Amino acid sequence: EVQLVESGGGLVKPGGSLRLSCAASGFTFSNAWMSWVRQAPGKGLEWVGRIKSQTDGGTAEYAAPVKGRFTMSRDDSKNTLYLQTNSLKTDDTAVYYCTTWYSGSYFASDYWGQGTLVTVSS
Amino acid sequence: DIQVTQSPSSLSASVGDRVTITCRASQSISSSFNWYQQKAGKAPKLLIYAASSLQSGVPSRFSGSGSGTDFTLTISSLQPEDFATYYCQQSYSTPVTFGQGTKLEI
């Protein structure tokens, strides 16, 4: 069974940082491209970014609102995806979901974690 | 960036109704299009990928169609558990973009 478990969310002041983690199991994590999607309270879904598998180059791409402030990384030895969030703004308040993105056939978020809430407030 | 426009934003329907939700992409994206269902307080769930392929475990009353710029999600006969919010998504290029969502209500 595929499982994605996010952690690391919490309350942080504007300008602060948090590192979100996503522990993956039930599939070959090293072969998978992964993504982060966020959802502000009462709002729709917003793509944050995606990271390729190391085999495919391991590079990350980001949405414009987070580019330069957020960094995705992965540790395939630990089956864990990370999202380092810096210079946080109140607009970054959201539930952050980790998802699978591409496993060789099509681009879609097949599997989602339960989400971790990040609240940016003074 | 590719914009995705979803309509309607909300929809009232009854059990047994046939329902259609549409999305339009701002440029041609072949069949790189997905649909998700989200229930209150839960993570979204993939329903349809590549415009018309039914994700494993999803009931056959859900179907997707379209290519190019216009896409449709159809629920053939609404069941009580289908009342939720639905999102479309283009996966043709980054940044990946979602539609604004359709809240399906009784």
Tab-separated table of C-alpha atoms in Angstrom:
chain	number	residue	atom	x	y	z
A	1	GLU	CA	0.000	0.000	0.000
A	2	VAL	CA	1.335	3.402	-0.987
A	3	GLN	CA	1.690	5.795	1.939
A	4	LEU	CA	2.859	9.392	2.043
A	5	VAL	CA	3.143	10.959	5.487
A	6	GLU	CA	3.933	14.660	5.795
A	7	SER	CA	5.330	16.307	8.903
A	8	GLY	CA	7.007	19.516	9.954
A	9	GLY	CA	4.162	21.985	9.719
A	10	GLY	CA	3.346	24.478	12.428
A	11	LEU	CA	3.050	28.116	13.388
A	12	VAL	CA	5.834	30.410	12.225
A	13	LYS	CA	6.287	34.169	12.134
A	14	PRO	CA	6.563	36.063	8.844
A	15	GLY	CA	10.115	35.832	7.575
A	16	GLY	CA	10.669	32.511	9.314
A	17	SER	CA	11.474	29.066	7.961
A	18	LEU	CA	10.165	25.530	8.194
A	19	ARG	CA	11.314	22.243	6.709
A	20	LEU	CA	8.505	19.929	5.685
A	21	SER	CA	9.139	16.213	5.272
A	22	CYS	CA	7.239	13.500	3.426
A	23	ALA	CA	7.993	9.881	4.277
A	24	ALA	CA	7.109	7.526	1.435
A	25	SER	CA	6.470	3.799	1.450
A	26	GLY	CA	4.811	1.118	-0.655
A	27	PHE	CA	6.468	2.019	-3.949
A	28	THR	CA	9.928	2.518	-5.441
A	29	PHE	CA	10.513	6.080	-4.259
A	30	SER	CA	13.817	6.480	-6.098
A	31	ASN	CA	12.077	6.011	-9.454
A	32	ALA	CA	9.278	8.490	-8.774
A	33	TRP	CA	8.993	12.151	-9.552
A	34	MET	CA	7.349	13.897	-6.615
A	35	SER	CA	5.486	17.138	-6.088
A	36	TRP	CA	4.106	19.482	-3.447
A	37	VAL	CA	0.640	21.022	-3.717
A	38	ARG	CA	-0.809	23.487	-1.213
A	39	GLN	CA	-4.268	24.674	-0.305
A	40	ALA	CA	-4.914	27.890	1.580
A	41	PRO	CA	-7.858	27.792	3.999
A	42	GLY	CA	-11.110	27.736	2.048
A	43	LYS	CA	-9.302	28.055	-1.291
A	44	GLY	CA	-8.414	25.858	-4.238
A	45	LEU	CA	-5.384	23.754	-5.014
A	46	GLU	CA	-2.082	25.392	-5.936
A	47	TRP	CA	0.926	23.583	-7.376
A	48	VAL	CA	4.120	24.410	-5.469
A	49	GLY	CA	6.685	22.430	-7.448
A	50	ARG	CA	8.028	19.077	-8.499
A	51	ILE	CA	11.311	17.207	-8.379
A	52	LYS	CA	12.459	14.585	-10.835
A	53	SER	CA	13.965	11.249	-9.899
A	54	GLN	CA	17.747	11.207	-9.632
A	55	THR	CA	17.803	8.938	-12.672
A	56	ASP	CA	16.062	11.669	-14.655
A	57	GLY	CA	18.343	14.396	-13.350
A	58	GLY	CA	16.912	15.181	-9.911
A	59	THR	CA	16.058	18.763	-10.846
A	60	ALA	CA	13.236	20.764	-9.310
A	61	GLU	CA	10.881	23.361	-10.728
A	62	TYR	CA	8.791	25.788	-8.728
A	63	ALA	CA	5.710	27.938	-9.004
A	64	ALA	CA	6.430	31.650	-9.352
A	65	PRO	CA	5.091	32.632	-5.878
A	66	VAL	CA	7.628	30.376	-4.112
A	67	LYS	CA	10.594	30.429	-6.495
A	68	GLY	CA	13.738	31.586	-4.720
A	69	ARG	CA	12.219	30.997	-1.280
A	70	PHE	CA	11.322	27.287	-1.313
A	71	THR	CA	13.649	24.375	-2.100
A	72	MET	CA	12.644	20.797	-2.776
A	73	SER	CA	15.047	17.939	-2.152
A	74	ARG	CA	14.950	14.192	-1.747
A	75	ASP	CA	16.857	11.520	0.139
A	76	ASP	CA	16.282	8.271	-1.711
A	77	SER	CA	18.142	6.297	0.969
A	78	LYS	CA	15.466	7.395	3.441
A	79	ASN	CA	12.532	7.409	1.013
A	80	THR	CA	11.883	10.982	2.077
A	81	LEU	CA	10.960	14.163	0.229
A	82	TYR	CA	11.646	17.585	1.730
A	83	LEU	CA	10.404	21.121	1.230
A	84	GLN	CA	12.541	23.831	2.786
A	85	THR	CA	10.452	26.966	3.110
A	86	ASN	CA	12.244	30.264	3.805
A	87	SER	CA	11.188	33.911	4.032
A	88	LEU	CA	7.658	32.798	4.761
A	89	LYS	CA	4.784	35.191	4.122
A	90	THR	CA	1.252	35.204	5.472
A	91	ASP	CA	0.097	34.159	1.972
A	92	ASP	CA	2.025	30.889	2.421
A	93	THR	CA	-0.462	29.772	5.082
A	94	ALA	CA	-1.893	26.525	3.745
A	95	VAL	CA	-2.111	22.785	4.048
A	96	TYR	CA	0.863	21.361	2.164
A	97	TYR	CA	0.390	18.032	0.427
A	98	CYS	CA	3.113	15.737	-0.846
A	99	THR	CA	2.135	13.761	-3.951
A	100	THR	CA	3.593	11.307	-6.384
A	101	TRP	CA	3.809	12.901	-9.835
A	102	TYR	CA	5.298	10.600	-12.459
A	103	SER	CA	6.272	6.950	-12.298
A	104	GLY	CA	6.947	6.320	-15.943
A	105	SER	CA	3.550	6.456	-17.638
A	106	TYR	CA	1.712	9.750	-17.175
A	107	PHE	CA	1.910	12.968	-15.222
A	108	ALA	CA	-0.659	13.078	-12.437
A	109	SER	CA	-0.799	13.080	-8.651
A	110	ASP	CA	-1.779	9.452	-8.131
A	111	TYR	CA	-1.181	9.444	-4.426
A	112	TRP	CA	-1.456	12.170	-1.797
A	113	GLY	CA	-0.402	12.479	1.803
A	114	GLN	CA	-2.788	13.688	4.487
A	115	GLY	CA	-1.235	17.138	4.449
A	116	THR	CA	0.578	19.273	7.004
A	117	LEU	CA	-0.653	22.717	8.013
A	118	VAL	CA	1.694	25.679	7.841
A	119	THR	CA	0.421	28.845	9.528
A	120	VAL	CA	2.381	32.052	9.014
A	121	SER	CA	1.291	34.673	11.485
A	122	SER	CA	2.771	37.194	13.875
B	1	ASP	CA	1.888	29.786	-18.173
B	2	ILE	CA	-1.142	27.741	-19.208
B	3	GLN	CA	-4.365	28.986	-17.628
B	4	VAL	CA	-7.184	26.569	-16.851
B	5	THR	CA	-10.730	27.893	-16.591
B	6	GLN	CA	-13.245	25.615	-14.870
B	7	SER	CA	-17.025	25.941	-14.892
B	8	PRO	CA	-19.336	26.092	-13.159
B	9	SER	CA	-17.905	27.115	-9.795
B	10	SER	CA	-20.827	25.473	-8.038
B	11	LEU	CA	-23.554	23.108	-9.072
B	12	SER	CA	-26.698	21.876	-7.369
B	13	ALA	CA	-27.877	18.414	-8.334
B	14	SER	CA	-29.780	15.408	-7.025
B	15	VAL	CA	-28.991	11.750	-6.579
B	16	GLY	CA	-29.346	10.020	-9.936
B	17	ASP	CA	-28.650	13.142	-12.013
B	18	ARG	CA	-26.151	13.251	-14.850
B	19	VAL	CA	-23.622	16.004	-14.234
B	20	THR	CA	-21.012	17.621	-16.457
B	21	ILE	CA	-18.105	19.866	-15.438
B	22	THR	CA	-15.980	21.564	-18.056
B	23	CYS	CA	-12.497	23.032	-18.210
B	24	ARG	CA	-10.746	25.015	-20.891
B	25	ALA	CA	-6.997	25.405	-21.234
B	26	SER	CA	-5.525	28.618	-22.616
B	27	GLN	CA	-3.551	26.689	-25.239
B	28	SER	CA	-3.599	23.219	-26.733
B	29	ILE	CA	-2.335	20.591	-24.283
B	30	SER	CA	-3.084	17.365	-26.132
B	31	SER	CA	-4.513	14.945	-23.542
B	32	SER	CA	-2.357	16.033	-20.617
B	33	PHE	CA	-5.286	16.644	-18.322
B	34	ASN	CA	-6.431	15.234	-14.990
B	35	TRP	CA	-9.452	15.380	-12.706
B	36	TYR	CA	-9.516	15.175	-8.909
B	37	GLN	CA	-12.225	14.869	-6.269
B	38	GLN	CA	-11.836	16.414	-2.838
B	39	LYS	CA	-14.130	15.852	0.107
B	40	ALA	CA	-14.187	18.215	3.048
B	41	GLY	CA	-11.136	17.888	5.271
B	42	LYS	CA	-9.533	15.236	3.073
B	43	ALA	CA	-6.736	15.117	0.530
B	44	PRO	CA	-7.738	15.184	-3.124
B	45	LYS	CA	-8.138	11.899	-4.987
B	46	LEU	CA	-7.217	11.281	-8.615
B	47	LEU	CA	-10.250	10.284	-10.689
B	48	ILE	CA	-9.191	10.614	-14.329
B	49	TYR	CA	-5.733	10.955	-15.878
B	50	ALA	CA	-4.645	11.615	-19.447
B	51	ALA	CA	-8.053	13.194	-20.114
B	52	SER	CA	-10.040	9.953	-20.293
B	53	SER	CA	-8.320	7.150	-18.354
B	54	LEU	CA	-10.125	6.016	-15.231
B	55	GLN	CA	-7.868	5.686	-12.209
B	56	SER	CA	-7.902	2.235	-10.637
B	57	GLY	CA	-10.702	1.814	-8.112
B	58	VAL	CA	-12.765	4.759	-9.349
B	59	PRO	CA	-16.385	3.869	-10.202
B	60	SER	CA	-17.252	3.657	-13.879
B	61	ARG	CA	-19.950	6.336	-13.516
B	62	PHE	CA	-17.069	8.817	-13.750
B	63	SER	CA	-15.732	9.531	-17.220
B	64	GLY	CA	-13.517	12.119	-18.843
B	65	SER	CA	-13.288	13.345	-22.403
B	66	GLY	CA	-11.631	15.987	-24.510
B	67	SER	CA	-8.304	16.917	-26.016
B	68	GLY	CA	-6.605	20.088	-27.139
B	69	THR	CA	-8.166	22.856	-25.087
B	70	ASP	CA	-11.597	21.601	-23.973
B	71	PHE	CA	-12.170	18.882	-21.392
B	72	THR	CA	-15.186	17.413	-19.633
B	73	LEU	CA	-15.821	15.350	-16.523
B	74	THR	CA	-19.143	13.514	-16.510
B	75	ILE	CA	-20.792	11.690	-13.640
B	76	SER	CA	-23.469	9.536	-15.217
B	77	SER	CA	-25.671	8.959	-12.173
B	78	LEU	CA	-24.858	10.903	-9.021
B	79	GLN	CA	-24.495	8.956	-5.817
B	80	PRO	CA	-24.596	10.472	-2.307
B	81	GLU	CA	-20.847	10.002	-1.898
B	82	ASP	CA	-20.144	12.092	-5.029
B	83	PHE	CA	-21.037	15.381	-3.407
B	84	ALA	CA	-17.632	17.022	-3.161
B	85	THR	CA	-15.413	19.580	-4.869
B	86	TYR	CA	-13.865	18.685	-8.219
B	87	TYR	CA	-10.677	20.135	-9.693
B	88	CYS	CA	-9.186	19.874	-13.144
B	89	GLN	CA	-5.445	20.135	-13.818
B	90	GLN	CA	-3.193	20.494	-16.817
B	91	SER	CA	-0.012	18.411	-16.689
B	92	TYR	CA	1.309	19.403	-20.122
B	93	SER	CA	3.931	21.816	-18.870
B	94	THR	CA	5.241	23.460	-15.731
B	95	PRO	CA	4.017	25.349	-13.896
B	96	VAL	CA	1.249	22.806	-13.505
B	97	THR	CA	-2.054	24.614	-13.081
B	98	PHE	CA	-5.420	23.739	-11.582
B	99	GLY	CA	-8.891	24.942	-12.335
B	100	GLN	CA	-10.677	26.953	-9.671
B	101	GLY	CA	-12.825	24.026	-8.542
B	102	THR	CA	-16.493	23.044	-8.808
B	103	LYS	CA	-18.429	22.464	-5.615
B	104	LEU	CA	-21.126	19.886	-6.242
B	105	GLU	CA	-23.983	20.258	-3.795
B	106	ILE	CA	-27.322	18.685	-3.204
